[in-house]
Tab-separated table of C-alpha atoms in Angstrom:
chain	number	residue	atom	x	y	z
A	1	MET	CA	-40.032	-39.685	19.935
A	2	SER	CA	-43.617	-39.644	21.141
A	3	THR	CA	-45.205	-43.000	21.830
A	4	GLN	CA	-46.815	-44.571	18.800
A	5	PRO	CA	-48.911	-47.684	19.116
A	6	LEU	CA	-47.211	-50.979	18.340
A	7	GLU	CA	-48.075	-51.683	14.708
A	8	PHE	CA	-49.075	-55.266	13.984
A	9	TRP	CA	-48.838	-56.047	10.259
A	10	PHE	CA	-50.606	-59.305	9.525
A	11	GLU	CA	-52.007	-61.370	6.656
A	12	PHE	CA	-54.869	-63.813	7.224
A	13	ALA	CA	-53.248	-66.441	4.986
A	14	SER	CA	-49.968	-66.289	6.924
A	15	THR	CA	-49.310	-69.261	9.157
A	16	TYR	CA	-47.028	-67.584	11.679
A	17	SER	CA	-49.410	-64.630	11.933
A	18	TYR	CA	-51.924	-66.969	13.584
A	19	PRO	CA	-50.205	-67.491	16.975
A	20	ALA	CA	-49.155	-63.826	16.965
A	21	ALA	CA	-52.723	-62.626	16.338
A	22	MET	CA	-54.005	-64.861	19.127
A	23	ARG	CA	-51.410	-63.663	21.644
A	24	ILE	CA	-50.849	-59.982	20.914
A	25	GLU	CA	-53.843	-58.396	22.660
A	26	THR	CA	-53.138	-60.145	25.972
A	27	LEU	CA	-49.404	-59.462	25.891
A	28	ALA	CA	-49.738	-55.840	24.813
A	29	GLY	CA	-52.502	-55.261	27.351
A	30	ARG	CA	-50.315	-56.616	30.134
A	31	ALA	CA	-47.504	-54.276	28.995
A	32	GLY	CA	-49.858	-51.292	28.676
A	33	VAL	CA	-49.060	-50.956	24.978
A	34	ALA	CA	-51.692	-49.918	22.405
A	35	ILE	CA	-51.901	-51.872	19.146
A	36	ALA	CA	-52.490	-50.530	15.634
A	37	TRP	CA	-53.895	-53.422	13.589
A	38	ARG	CA	-52.559	-53.405	10.032
A	39	PRO	CA	-54.046	-56.102	7.783
A	40	PHE	CA	-52.314	-56.289	4.407
A	41	LEU	CA	-51.794	-58.710	1.520
A	42	LEU	CA	-48.567	-60.634	1.112
A	43	GLY	CA	-49.371	-61.670	-2.483
A	44	PRO	CA	-48.160	-58.459	-4.158
A	45	ILE	CA	-45.064	-58.419	-1.936
A	46	PHE	CA	-44.199	-62.023	-2.788
A	47	GLN	CA	-44.779	-61.267	-6.466
A	48	ALA	CA	-42.329	-58.375	-6.269
A	49	GLN	CA	-39.767	-60.942	-5.010
A	50	GLY	CA	-40.506	-63.182	-7.982
A	51	TRP	CA	-42.753	-65.652	-6.130
A	52	ASN	CA	-46.182	-66.583	-7.444
A	53	ASP	CA	-46.986	-68.801	-4.449
A	54	SER	CA	-46.143	-69.029	-0.763
A	55	PRO	CA	-42.423	-69.747	-0.198
A	56	PHE	CA	-43.635	-72.652	1.960
A	57	ASN	CA	-45.076	-74.221	-1.178
A	58	LEU	CA	-42.173	-73.177	-3.413
A	59	TYR	CA	-39.583	-74.619	-1.005
A	60	PRO	CA	-40.982	-77.966	0.201
A	61	ALA	CA	-38.354	-78.656	2.894
A	62	LYS	CA	-39.116	-75.286	4.460
A	63	GLY	CA	-42.845	-75.931	4.127
A	64	ARG	CA	-42.677	-79.340	5.802
A	65	TYR	CA	-40.762	-77.834	8.690
A	66	MET	CA	-43.139	-74.883	9.022
A	67	TRP	CA	-46.239	-77.058	9.427
A	68	ARG	CA	-44.618	-79.085	12.185
A	69	ASP	CA	-43.268	-75.933	13.818
A	70	LEU	CA	-46.693	-74.267	13.707
A	71	GLU	CA	-48.279	-77.317	15.323
A	72	ARG	CA	-45.671	-77.217	18.108
A	73	LEU	CA	-46.157	-73.462	18.608
A	74	CYS	CA	-49.930	-73.879	18.921
A	75	GLU	CA	-49.397	-76.621	21.496
A	76	LYS	CA	-46.935	-74.408	23.391
A	77	HIS	CA	-49.374	-71.498	23.499
A	78	GLY	CA	-52.513	-73.587	24.051
A	79	LEU	CA	-54.077	-72.647	20.699
A	80	PRO	CA	-56.445	-74.863	18.696
A	81	TYR	CA	-54.870	-76.157	15.510
A	82	ALA	CA	-55.795	-78.256	12.506
A	83	ARG	CA	-53.729	-78.020	9.353
A	84	PRO	CA	-55.780	-76.086	6.749
A	85	THR	CA	-56.734	-77.938	3.587
A	86	ILE	CA	-56.347	-74.699	1.596
A	87	PHE	CA	-52.949	-72.984	1.681
A	88	PRO	CA	-52.472	-70.197	1.100
A	89	GLN	CA	-56.032	-68.994	1.529
A	90	ARG	CA	-57.540	-66.285	-0.628
A	91	SER	CA	-57.569	-63.718	2.171
A	92	ILE	CA	-58.630	-60.515	0.416
A	93	PHE	CA	-62.241	-60.531	1.664
A	94	ALA	CA	-61.172	-61.237	5.226
A	95	ALA	CA	-58.590	-58.440	5.101
A	96	ARG	CA	-61.189	-56.013	3.745
A	97	LEU	CA	-63.620	-57.037	6.474
A	98	ALA	CA	-60.983	-56.345	9.136
A	99	LEU	CA	-60.400	-52.907	7.629
A	100	ALA	CA	-64.143	-52.215	7.523
A	101	ALA	CA	-64.218	-52.933	11.265
A	102	ILE	CA	-60.849	-51.361	12.092
A	103	ASP	CA	-62.325	-48.891	14.617
A	104	GLU	CA	-64.723	-51.351	16.256
A	105	PRO	CA	-64.050	-52.575	19.789
A	106	TRP	CA	-64.622	-56.144	18.572
A	107	LEU	CA	-61.915	-55.929	15.863
A	108	PRO	CA	-59.368	-58.049	17.811
A	109	ALA	CA	-62.022	-60.738	18.366
A	110	LEU	CA	-62.919	-60.622	14.662
A	111	VAL	CA	-59.263	-61.074	13.704
A	112	ARG	CA	-58.900	-64.028	16.064
A	113	GLY	CA	-62.157	-65.549	14.816
A	114	ILE	CA	-60.957	-65.422	11.207
A	115	TYR	CA	-57.601	-66.962	12.124
A	116	VAL	CA	-59.267	-69.768	14.083
A	117	ALA	CA	-61.563	-70.427	11.099
A	118	ASN	CA	-58.442	-70.776	8.948
A	119	PHE	CA	-56.033	-72.636	11.214
A	120	ALA	CA	-58.305	-74.666	13.473
A	121	GLU	CA	-61.626	-75.152	11.702
A	122	GLY	CA	-60.630	-75.926	8.123
A	123	ALA	CA	-62.844	-73.149	6.761
A	124	ASP	CA	-62.475	-71.475	3.370
A	125	LEU	CA	-61.811	-67.768	4.001
A	126	SER	CA	-63.043	-66.832	0.531
A	127	ALA	CA	-66.498	-68.356	1.213
A	128	PRO	CA	-69.004	-65.716	2.402
A	129	ASP	CA	-70.402	-68.313	4.840
A	130	THR	CA	-67.137	-68.367	6.766
A	131	LEU	CA	-67.049	-64.624	7.444
A	132	THR	CA	-70.806	-64.633	8.103
A	133	ARG	CA	-70.375	-67.254	10.789
A	134	VAL	CA	-67.496	-65.365	12.433
A	135	LEU	CA	-69.527	-62.117	12.486
A	136	GLU	CA	-72.551	-63.891	13.929
A	137	GLY	CA	-70.373	-65.330	16.659
A	138	LEU	CA	-69.530	-61.748	17.636
A	139	GLY	CA	-73.198	-60.711	17.682
A	140	GLN	CA	-72.801	-58.528	14.580
A	141	THR	CA	-75.109	-58.277	11.559
A	142	PRO	CA	-73.125	-60.027	8.821
A	143	ALA	CA	-74.799	-58.482	5.753
A	144	ALA	CA	-74.075	-54.899	6.766
A	145	TRP	CA	-70.412	-55.583	7.489
A	146	LEU	CA	-69.852	-57.736	4.409
A	147	ASP	CA	-71.344	-54.924	2.295
A	148	ARG	CA	-69.131	-52.363	3.926
A	149	ALA	CA	-66.122	-54.632	3.351
A	150	GLN	CA	-66.781	-54.380	-0.406
A	151	SER	CA	-66.980	-50.578	-0.425
A	152	GLN	CA	-64.468	-48.548	-2.401
A	153	PRO	CA	-62.934	-46.753	0.620
A	154	VAL	CA	-62.228	-50.120	2.257
A	155	LYS	CA	-60.738	-51.556	-0.942
A	156	ASP	CA	-58.553	-48.452	-1.183
A	157	ALA	CA	-57.539	-48.797	2.457
A	158	LEU	CA	-56.334	-52.374	1.883
A	159	ARG	CA	-54.352	-51.298	-1.171
A	160	ALA	CA	-52.832	-48.459	0.859
A	161	ASN	CA	-51.909	-50.840	3.684
A	162	THR	CA	-50.198	-53.237	1.286
A	163	GLU	CA	-48.258	-50.354	-0.265
A	164	GLY	CA	-47.455	-49.113	3.234
A	165	ALA	CA	-46.060	-52.530	4.110
A	166	GLN	CA	-43.877	-52.477	1.013
A	167	ALA	CA	-42.652	-48.965	1.821
A	168	LEU	CA	-41.742	-50.182	5.312
A	169	GLY	CA	-39.622	-52.992	3.830
A	170	VAL	CA	-42.047	-55.701	4.974
A	171	PHE	CA	-41.234	-59.019	3.243
A	172	GLY	CA	-43.225	-61.451	5.380
A	173	ALA	CA	-45.818	-61.679	8.120
A	174	PRO	CA	-46.293	-61.031	10.889
A	175	THR	CA	-44.210	-57.886	11.135
A	176	PHE	CA	-44.190	-55.510	14.081
A	177	LEU	CA	-43.231	-51.842	14.006
A	178	ALA	CA	-42.146	-50.673	17.445
A	179	GLN	CA	-41.176	-47.012	17.678
A	180	GLY	CA	-39.619	-47.080	14.228
A	181	GLU	CA	-37.991	-50.513	14.580
A	182	VAL	CA	-39.128	-53.405	12.400
A	183	PHE	CA	-39.390	-56.895	13.901
A	184	TRP	CA	-40.281	-59.812	11.668
A	185	GLY	CA	-41.827	-63.082	12.823
A	186	GLY	CA	-44.228	-64.129	15.542
A	187	ASP	CA	-41.266	-65.162	17.662
A	188	ARG	CA	-40.248	-61.485	17.843
A	189	LEU	CA	-43.479	-60.315	19.485
A	190	GLU	CA	-41.905	-60.203	22.940
A	191	ASP	CA	-38.814	-58.391	21.605
A	192	ALA	CA	-40.999	-55.852	19.801
A	193	LEU	CA	-42.990	-55.179	22.973
A	194	ALA	CA	-39.805	-54.812	25.008
A	195	TRP	CA	-38.419	-52.382	22.417
A	196	GLN	CA	-41.660	-50.419	22.452
A	197	LEU	CA	-41.521	-50.033	26.229
A	198	ARG	CA	-37.815	-49.184	26.311
A	199	HIS	CA	-38.097	-46.521	23.619
A	200	ALA	CA	-41.464	-45.005	24.566
B	1	MET	CA	-36.000	-93.276	23.169
B	2	SER	CA	-32.586	-93.127	24.795
B	3	THR	CA	-31.076	-89.706	25.287
B	4	GLN	CA	-29.102	-88.483	22.302
B	5	PRO	CA	-27.039	-85.316	22.519
B	6	LEU	CA	-28.638	-82.153	21.193
B	7	GLU	CA	-27.350	-81.843	17.625
B	8	PHE	CA	-26.248	-78.343	16.631
B	9	TRP	CA	-26.046	-77.979	12.856
B	10	PHE	CA	-24.173	-74.823	11.966
B	11	GLU	CA	-22.434	-73.077	9.068
B	12	PHE	CA	-19.639	-70.567	9.698
B	13	ALA	CA	-20.971	-68.217	7.007
B	14	SER	CA	-24.455	-68.172	8.553
B	15	THR	CA	-25.343	-64.970	10.353
B	16	TYR	CA	-27.932	-66.380	12.742
B	17	SER	CA	-25.609	-69.266	13.617
B	18	TYR	CA	-23.296	-66.741	15.280
B	19	PRO	CA	-25.392	-65.864	18.357
B	20	ALA	CA	-26.468	-69.513	18.636
B	21	ALA	CA	-22.861	-70.757	18.566
B	22	MET	CA	-21.894	-68.216	21.216
B	23	ARG	CA	-24.771	-69.137	23.541
B	24	ILE	CA	-25.272	-72.888	23.155
B	25	GLU	CA	-22.520	-74.248	25.397
B	26	THR	CA	-23.586	-72.152	28.399
B	27	LEU	CA	-27.294	-72.858	27.951
B	28	ALA	CA	-26.854	-76.576	27.321
B	29	GLY	CA	-24.408	-76.863	30.226
B	30	ARG	CA	-26.912	-75.220	32.561
B	31	ALA	CA	-29.574	-77.694	31.381
B	32	GLY	CA	-27.216	-80.671	31.682
B	33	VAL	CA	-27.572	-81.428	27.965
B	34	ALA	CA	-24.675	-82.728	25.842
B	35	ILE	CA	-24.067	-81.130	22.433
B	36	ALA	CA	-23.077	-82.846	19.196
B	37	TRP	CA	-21.415	-80.204	17.019
B	38	ARG	CA	-22.326	-80.609	13.349
B	39	PRO	CA	-20.572	-78.171	11.006
B	40	PHE	CA	-21.908	-78.370	7.451
B	41	LEU	CA	-22.035	-76.296	4.267
B	42	LEU	CA	-25.195	-74.449	3.265
B	43	GLY	CA	-23.971	-73.811	-0.283
B	44	PRO	CA	-24.997	-77.199	-1.737
B	45	ILE	CA	-28.341	-77.004	0.099
B	46	PHE	CA	-29.063	-73.525	-1.243
B	47	GLN	CA	-28.048	-74.685	-4.731
B	48	ALA	CA	-30.541	-77.547	-4.505
B	49	GLN	CA	-33.203	-74.872	-3.832
B	50	GLY	CA	-32.107	-72.978	-6.929
B	51	TRP	CA	-30.087	-70.307	-5.114
B	52	ASN	CA	-26.526	-69.500	-6.104
B	53	ASP	CA	-26.053	-66.955	-3.302
B	54	SER	CA	-27.338	-66.323	0.219
B	55	PRO	CA	-31.077	-65.576	0.248
B	56	PHE	CA	-30.120	-62.438	2.211
B	57	ASN	CA	-28.309	-61.226	-0.903
B	58	LEU	CA	-30.932	-62.529	-3.342
B	59	TYR	CA	-33.784	-60.841	-1.412
B	60	PRO	CA	-32.495	-57.381	-0.438
B	61	ALA	CA	-35.440	-56.415	1.833
B	62	LYS	CA	-34.883	-59.579	3.842
B	63	GLY	CA	-31.141	-58.957	3.874
B	64	ARG	CA	-31.466	-55.381	5.127
B	65	TYR	CA	-33.731	-56.573	7.916
B	66	MET	CA	-31.436	-59.450	8.867
B	67	TRP	CA	-28.376	-57.228	9.375
B	68	ARG	CA	-30.300	-54.918	11.690
B	69	ASP	CA	-31.854	-57.874	13.491
B	70	LEU	CA	-28.458	-59.528	13.974
B	71	GLU	CA	-27.057	-56.302	15.401
B	72	ARG	CA	-29.971	-56.111	17.863
B	73	LEU	CA	-29.566	-59.775	18.837
B	74	CYS	CA	-25.862	-59.308	19.542
B	75	GLU	CA	-26.680	-56.303	21.700
B	76	LYS	CA	-29.348	-58.286	23.536
B	77	HIS	CA	-26.972	-61.159	24.258
B	78	GLY	CA	-23.901	-59.013	24.931
B	79	LEU	CA	-21.959	-60.295	21.917
B	80	PRO	CA	-19.359	-58.312	19.982
B	81	TYR	CA	-20.525	-57.373	16.499
B	82	ALA	CA	-19.239	-55.624	13.413
B	83	ARG	CA	-20.924	-56.225	10.082
B	84	PRO	CA	-18.599	-58.408	7.980
B	85	THR	CA	-17.266	-56.926	4.778
B	86	ILE	CA	-17.440	-60.367	3.107
B	87	PHE	CA	-20.843	-62.064	2.992
B	88	PRO	CA	-21.261	-64.918	2.670
B	89	GLN	CA	-17.775	-66.037	3.635
B	90	ARG	CA	-16.048	-68.963	1.988
B	91	SER	CA	-16.359	-71.202	5.046
B	92	ILE	CA	-15.126	-74.571	3.789
B	93	PHE	CA	-11.679	-74.390	5.440
B	94	ALA	CA	-13.170	-73.306	8.751
B	95	ALA	CA	-15.734	-76.116	8.628
B	96	ARG	CA	-13.008	-78.660	7.865
B	97	LEU	CA	-10.906	-77.340	10.735
B	98	ALA	CA	-13.842	-77.738	13.119
B	99	LEU	CA	-14.269	-81.329	11.942
B	100	ALA	CA	-10.550	-81.997	12.351
B	101	ALA	CA	-10.901	-80.874	15.971
B	102	ILE	CA	-14.339	-82.365	16.570
B	103	ASP	CA	-13.204	-84.523	19.510
B	104	GLU	CA	-10.997	-81.896	21.128
B	105	PRO	CA	-12.065	-80.291	24.407
B	106	TRP	CA	-11.318	-76.873	22.887
B	107	LEU	CA	-13.693	-77.403	19.923
B	108	PRO	CA	-16.446	-75.089	21.318
B	109	ALA	CA	-13.858	-72.349	21.872
B	110	LEU	CA	-12.545	-72.872	18.338
B	111	VAL	CA	-16.053	-72.549	16.908
B	112	ARG	CA	-16.661	-69.344	18.875
B	113	GLY	CA	-13.272	-67.958	17.853
B	114	ILE	CA	-14.044	-68.489	14.170
B	115	TYR	CA	-17.485	-66.876	14.511
B	116	VAL	CA	-16.029	-63.869	16.320
B	117	ALA	CA	-13.403	-63.527	13.575
B	118	ASN	CA	-16.241	-63.433	11.040
B	119	PHE	CA	-18.896	-61.345	12.801
B	120	ALA	CA	-16.887	-59.063	15.065
B	121	GLU	CA	-13.372	-58.771	13.650
B	122	GLY	CA	-13.942	-58.386	9.923
B	123	ALA	CA	-11.608	-61.290	9.144
B	124	ASP	CA	-11.585	-63.330	5.934
B	125	LEU	CA	-12.342	-66.941	6.887
B	126	SER	CA	-10.715	-68.255	3.720
B	127	ALA	CA	-7.357	-66.654	4.623
B	128	PRO	CA	-5.048	-69.137	6.399
B	129	ASP	CA	-3.917	-66.280	8.665
B	130	THR	CA	-7.371	-66.026	10.183
B	131	LEU	CA	-7.560	-69.661	11.249
B	132	THR	CA	-3.903	-69.552	12.337
B	133	ARG	CA	-4.635	-66.664	14.651
B	134	VAL	CA	-7.692	-68.372	16.163
B	135	LEU	CA	-5.718	-71.586	16.784
B	136	GLU	CA	-2.861	-69.643	18.378
B	137	GLY	CA	-5.335	-67.923	20.654
B	138	LEU	CA	-6.301	-71.373	21.917
B	139	GLY	CA	-2.688	-72.388	22.497
B	140	GLN	CA	-2.730	-74.900	19.634
B	141	THR	CA	-0.084	-75.463	16.961
B	142	PRO	CA	-1.728	-74.037	13.813
B	143	ALA	CA	0.301	-75.904	11.162
B	144	ALA	CA	-0.576	-79.359	12.466
B	145	TRP	CA	-4.297	-78.627	12.681
B	146	LEU	CA	-4.469	-76.827	9.331
B	147	ASP	CA	-2.776	-79.834	7.737
B	148	ARG	CA	-5.189	-82.211	9.378
B	149	ALA	CA	-8.077	-80.043	8.185
B	150	GLN	CA	-6.972	-80.712	4.598
B	151	SER	CA	-6.805	-84.491	5.000
B	152	GLN	CA	-9.092	-86.744	3.001
B	153	PRO	CA	-10.969	-88.189	6.006
B	154	VAL	CA	-11.836	-84.672	7.159
B	155	LYS	CA	-12.923	-83.620	3.655
B	156	ASP	CA	-15.090	-86.739	3.515
B	157	ALA	CA	-16.523	-85.991	6.945
B	158	LEU	CA	-17.639	-82.528	5.853
B	159	ARG	CA	-19.242	-83.942	2.717
B	160	ALA	CA	-21.010	-86.548	4.866
B	161	ASN	CA	-22.240	-83.876	7.289
B	162	THR	CA	-23.646	-81.774	4.452
B	163	GLU	CA	-25.395	-84.826	3.012
B	164	GLY	CA	-26.625	-85.682	6.504
B	165	ALA	CA	-28.088	-82.195	6.837
B	166	GLN	CA	-29.878	-82.602	3.527
B	167	ALA	CA	-31.226	-86.009	4.577
B	168	LEU	CA	-32.533	-84.425	7.781
B	169	GLY	CA	-34.437	-81.803	5.751
B	170	VAL	CA	-32.150	-78.967	6.864
B	171	PHE	CA	-32.740	-75.875	4.702
B	172	GLY	CA	-30.995	-73.198	6.769
B	173	ALA	CA	-28.748	-72.659	9.749
B	174	PRO	CA	-28.597	-72.993	12.606
B	175	THR	CA	-30.725	-76.107	12.951
B	176	PHE	CA	-31.103	-78.139	16.135
B	177	LEU	CA	-32.068	-81.806	16.343
B	178	ALA	CA	-33.557	-82.580	19.739
B	179	GLN	CA	-34.570	-86.206	20.260
B	180	GLY	CA	-35.707	-86.525	16.661
B	181	GLU	CA	-37.352	-83.090	16.444
B	182	VAL	CA	-35.946	-80.441	14.111
B	183	PHE	CA	-35.842	-76.803	15.238
B	184	TRP	CA	-34.669	-74.143	12.807
B	185	GLY	CA	-33.256	-70.772	13.756
B	186	GLY	CA	-31.191	-69.407	16.609
B	187	ASP	CA	-34.365	-68.162	18.254
B	188	ARG	CA	-35.428	-71.800	18.717
B	189	LEU	CA	-32.422	-72.777	20.845
B	190	GLU	CA	-34.380	-72.508	24.081
B	191	ASP	CA	-37.309	-74.476	22.593
B	192	ALA	CA	-34.940	-77.184	21.351
B	193	LEU	CA	-33.343	-77.487	24.788
B	194	ALA	CA	-36.753	-77.648	26.470
B	195	TRP	CA	-37.831	-80.366	24.023
B	196	GLN	CA	-34.629	-82.298	24.657
B	197	LEU	CA	-35.212	-82.255	28.410
B	198	ARG	CA	-38.909	-83.132	28.147
B	199	HIS	CA	-38.335	-86.084	25.823
B	200	ALA	CA	-35.104	-87.430	27.319
């Protein structure tokens, strides 16, 4: 098999995607592995499983544990953290923005900026101000990118990604695809990278 | 806080408890950490969440992923593996047997033997023959221990453990309790041990 990039399937509302999104560029860079960034929406996938909310809200014991676990993970990896007031966030605009900028060299920084806004700064991802501020922080012109994020090709690309995730058997985020192998969960990032290197 | 043993909450039917049960004694021994073995039943806990089967059966995409992931984990840790024909197993007799032998020096070997019977040998955990064979392999007299496993105090102890798990907020297995902190999932064993050492 020829070497494909490591695919990183993520959802901006997903708690465990946050540490993964913050860590992946450094770890993959160190390993010499290219990343394909794949923003998608978990909502339709959860709905197909009969859930109309995050399982962390539907199953309170699991939710309570997750918030404490996320806090510990952020401490372990030296990441800023403040429990969001909104969960899950309405992440569709953020996901479209990431797809609008998918070929830009500052995409990884944009992704991290959006996650920090969600999981460290208590921002509302559905508020245009939030994405504007993140884009400004990267020295980009917000209006142009926010317009492009609302274009039909970008909307179609997000729908295609979400269908692609479903076709891949994705049922949660983050998910990694390493040379045909699916790894689920931020705690599998190292395993996915090791698999990628071993099967390149 | 005085040092408590690391509590290992496990269920013999639980797939991800298998690698954890196989690894914990070596890892804890190396770290100088004592283990409190806590067999319990997930069934009542799943029922309280509205599930009448394993979530890996209720959510097929998650189940398909889990079986592949378990196979990879066993390969990674050098553990024997053959996908069980029965899932989930009826684990109540095995859990009672572990509680009957909870103070025996061969308890860890018994636990591993039962897990190997389930996840590598295709055995039926509810068949008396299976537990008989495991006990014989440890040089124990099966009849005496199987009788003891059916005694009222042992039945009560398993009920108390399952209620204790619920009180702790346990929602899956394996779960570790390290100096008051809950860690869920076999992939958190190292984190739980590190926490135990740091907060001893």
